[in-house]
């Protein structure tokens, strides 16, 4: 808000005098101006909410008007600017287009001129002051509302990006110990980070032994992307998991070879089905182990655990 | 403060506390080397699940333990590397190539059995 005040030189005496000159008329004729603006924009229902919100009508408008009066008369700008931003944010969230705001304020600027001429036409100095004041008044409003729109948009984009990242990196459990991570779309730095974290946490939470990373849905693989996938696989290996990469198309395979990407022994399989079969095979040793109970598969003949020396049932 | 080593049959288990210093790790390496021989251990499990970081020094110690134990007839498994630790390690290019890893103690034991049965075929 300090920026706004500085940008428009709201603390300067001449600016304040211009504003006061303008405001004296604006406040008096606001209802009339609003009516003539409404008449002009009658054809467009989308603009009604904005026109109605203008100072002089309704609670929000009255609040704004009162704050504007305080700002112009007492030089107390912060509350008014805050209210402008707050209302701007509301309209942004309601889905009103900023362009519509612009149209309405432009209409206002035009419709208030005859009133200014009527009030100050006899005095060129005063008329000039009022016109300057009008400019400042509306520029201020547009800037505050514009800032709010930008802030709301950025917030929405942030939330949508987060949601998209969540959606786009599911880690699915096919059976106990076997996770499937289908990677779809472009894998940039941010996403690969999210992807890897999601994978590693899922490994820990689901106690996975094999993870199948399927890249059928990744359109392009360059050395950057390949390295990130290899990194994720390496990290999974540190947690004791066997990573398997599937869904490598002919094109991607040729790219990887041409780039000389080091897959560091990452098991690669053409299609998803074979990859899951391979995962089952890796788990196969464990599955037998699980079904018959711990250590029976590899216990010594006399039923004693080879490592802990404990007798097993 | 020396890292405590538990002993069950032919299995040695050490759980590294977050307070372990480089010296503690070197001592652990020596202790394990000695105990593997003394009890004729077939398996060594080192649990790092409460560690927030595994720097290059620590990983070198772990790899050395693996190699030394192997020479004396035991298989080593490092268990419990946390997601954040694994991520940091690969980003820094710190590797644990020479020794096996598993998610937790149970996974570590299972791996020891797998390797033993694979070796005996």
Tab-separated table of C-alpha atoms in Angstrom, chain B residues 7-115:
chain	number	residue	atom	x	y	z
B	7	UNK	CA	23.798	-60.881	19.036
B	8	UNK	CA	21.283	-63.642	18.276
B	9	UNK	CA	22.622	-66.989	17.135
B	10	UNK	CA	24.701	-66.292	14.061
B	11	UNK	CA	23.172	-62.870	13.553
B	12	UNK	CA	24.579	-59.510	14.574
B	13	UNK	CA	22.329	-56.465	14.705
B	14	UNK	CA	23.548	-52.907	15.244
B	15	UNK	CA	21.240	-49.903	15.469
B	16	UNK	CA	23.034	-46.627	14.749
B	17	UNK	CA	21.806	-43.730	16.951
B	18	UNK	CA	21.531	-40.197	15.526
B	19	UNK	CA	24.204	-39.074	17.967
B	20	UNK	CA	26.862	-41.402	16.553
B	21	UNK	CA	30.079	-39.589	15.647
B	22	UNK	CA	32.564	-40.526	12.926
B	23	UNK	CA	34.670	-42.136	15.618
B	24	UNK	CA	31.727	-44.185	16.851
B	25	UNK	CA	31.220	-45.436	13.303
B	26	UNK	CA	34.870	-46.433	12.920
B	27	UNK	CA	34.655	-48.290	16.225
B	28	UNK	CA	31.495	-50.016	15.045
B	29	UNK	CA	33.336	-51.129	11.941
B	30	UNK	CA	36.139	-52.596	14.052
B	31	UNK	CA	33.764	-54.182	16.578
B	32	UNK	CA	31.719	-55.866	13.878
B	33	UNK	CA	34.795	-57.162	12.103
B	34	UNK	CA	35.973	-58.743	15.343
B	35	UNK	CA	32.596	-60.168	16.406
B	36	UNK	CA	31.810	-61.664	13.000
B	37	UNK	CA	34.879	-63.803	13.361
B	38	UNK	CA	34.392	-64.615	17.014
B	39	UNK	CA	30.819	-65.936	16.773
B	40	UNK	CA	31.070	-67.167	13.193
B	41	UNK	CA	28.296	-64.821	12.132
B	42	UNK	CA	26.443	-65.517	8.895
B	43	UNK	CA	24.486	-62.244	8.867
B	44	UNK	CA	24.982	-58.658	9.913
B	45	UNK	CA	22.108	-56.185	9.978
B	46	UNK	CA	22.802	-52.494	10.463
B	47	UNK	CA	19.710	-50.426	11.210
B	48	UNK	CA	19.916	-46.759	10.188
B	49	UNK	CA	16.219	-45.926	10.496
B	50	UNK	CA	16.675	-43.148	13.046
B	51	UNK	CA	19.311	-41.334	11.040
B	52	UNK	CA	18.366	-38.113	9.218
B	53	UNK	CA	21.533	-38.099	7.161
B	54	UNK	CA	23.908	-40.628	5.708
B	55	UNK	CA	26.976	-38.760	4.550
B	56	UNK	CA	29.788	-40.134	2.427
B	57	UNK	CA	31.849	-41.096	5.481
B	58	UNK	CA	29.027	-43.139	6.972
B	59	UNK	CA	28.333	-44.896	3.680
B	60	UNK	CA	32.006	-45.756	3.271
B	61	UNK	CA	31.955	-47.324	6.730
B	62	UNK	CA	28.840	-49.317	5.833
B	63	UNK	CA	30.368	-50.542	2.585
B	64	UNK	CA	33.570	-51.493	4.376
B	65	UNK	CA	31.626	-53.438	6.978
B	66	UNK	CA	29.952	-55.278	4.102
B	67	UNK	CA	33.211	-56.151	2.411
B	68	UNK	CA	35.013	-57.149	5.600
B	69	UNK	CA	32.109	-59.265	6.842
B	70	UNK	CA	31.890	-60.968	3.484
B	71	UNK	CA	35.548	-61.932	3.706
B	72	UNK	CA	34.833	-63.473	7.085
B	73	UNK	CA	31.776	-65.381	5.872
B	74	UNK	CA	28.834	-63.102	6.657
B	75	UNK	CA	26.329	-61.178	4.530
B	76	UNK	CA	25.531	-57.612	5.536
B	77	UNK	CA	22.231	-55.801	5.028
B	78	UNK	CA	21.642	-52.121	5.719
B	79	UNK	CA	18.039	-51.530	6.744
B	80	UNK	CA	15.823	-48.544	7.341
B	81	UNK	CA	17.131	-45.855	4.990
B	82	UNK	CA	14.336	-43.247	5.199
B	83	UNK	CA	12.795	-41.649	2.095
B	84	UNK	CA	14.397	-38.244	2.695
B	85	UNK	CA	17.779	-39.801	3.337
B	86	UNK	CA	17.557	-41.907	0.170
B	87	UNK	CA	16.598	-38.834	-1.826
B	88	UNK	CA	19.464	-36.768	-0.459
B	89	UNK	CA	21.918	-39.567	-1.135
B	90	UNK	CA	21.045	-39.977	-4.796
B	91	UNK	CA	21.010	-36.227	-5.326
B	92	UNK	CA	24.507	-35.941	-3.876
B	93	UNK	CA	25.671	-38.973	-5.813
B	94	UNK	CA	26.454	-40.930	-2.653
B	95	UNK	CA	26.039	-44.611	-3.399
B	96	UNK	CA	25.811	-47.844	-1.480
B	97	UNK	CA	26.749	-50.268	-4.229
B	98	UNK	CA	28.762	-52.838	-2.344
B	99	UNK	CA	26.216	-53.773	0.287
B	100	UNK	CA	22.577	-54.921	0.253
B	101	UNK	CA	19.706	-52.821	1.559
B	102	UNK	CA	16.223	-53.570	2.840
B	103	UNK	CA	13.308	-51.605	4.150
B	104	UNK	CA	13.392	-52.834	7.742
B	105	UNK	CA	14.561	-55.580	10.064
B	106	UNK	CA	12.047	-58.094	8.778
B	107	UNK	CA	13.010	-57.307	5.201
B	108	UNK	CA	16.659	-57.598	6.122
B	109	UNK	CA	16.195	-61.060	7.602
B	110	UNK	CA	14.219	-62.162	4.565
B	111	UNK	CA	16.980	-60.950	2.287
B	112	UNK	CA	19.589	-62.836	4.264
B	113	UNK	CA	17.572	-66.018	3.833
B	114	UNK	CA	17.026	-65.432	0.129
B	115	UNK	CA	20.693	-64.934	-0.510
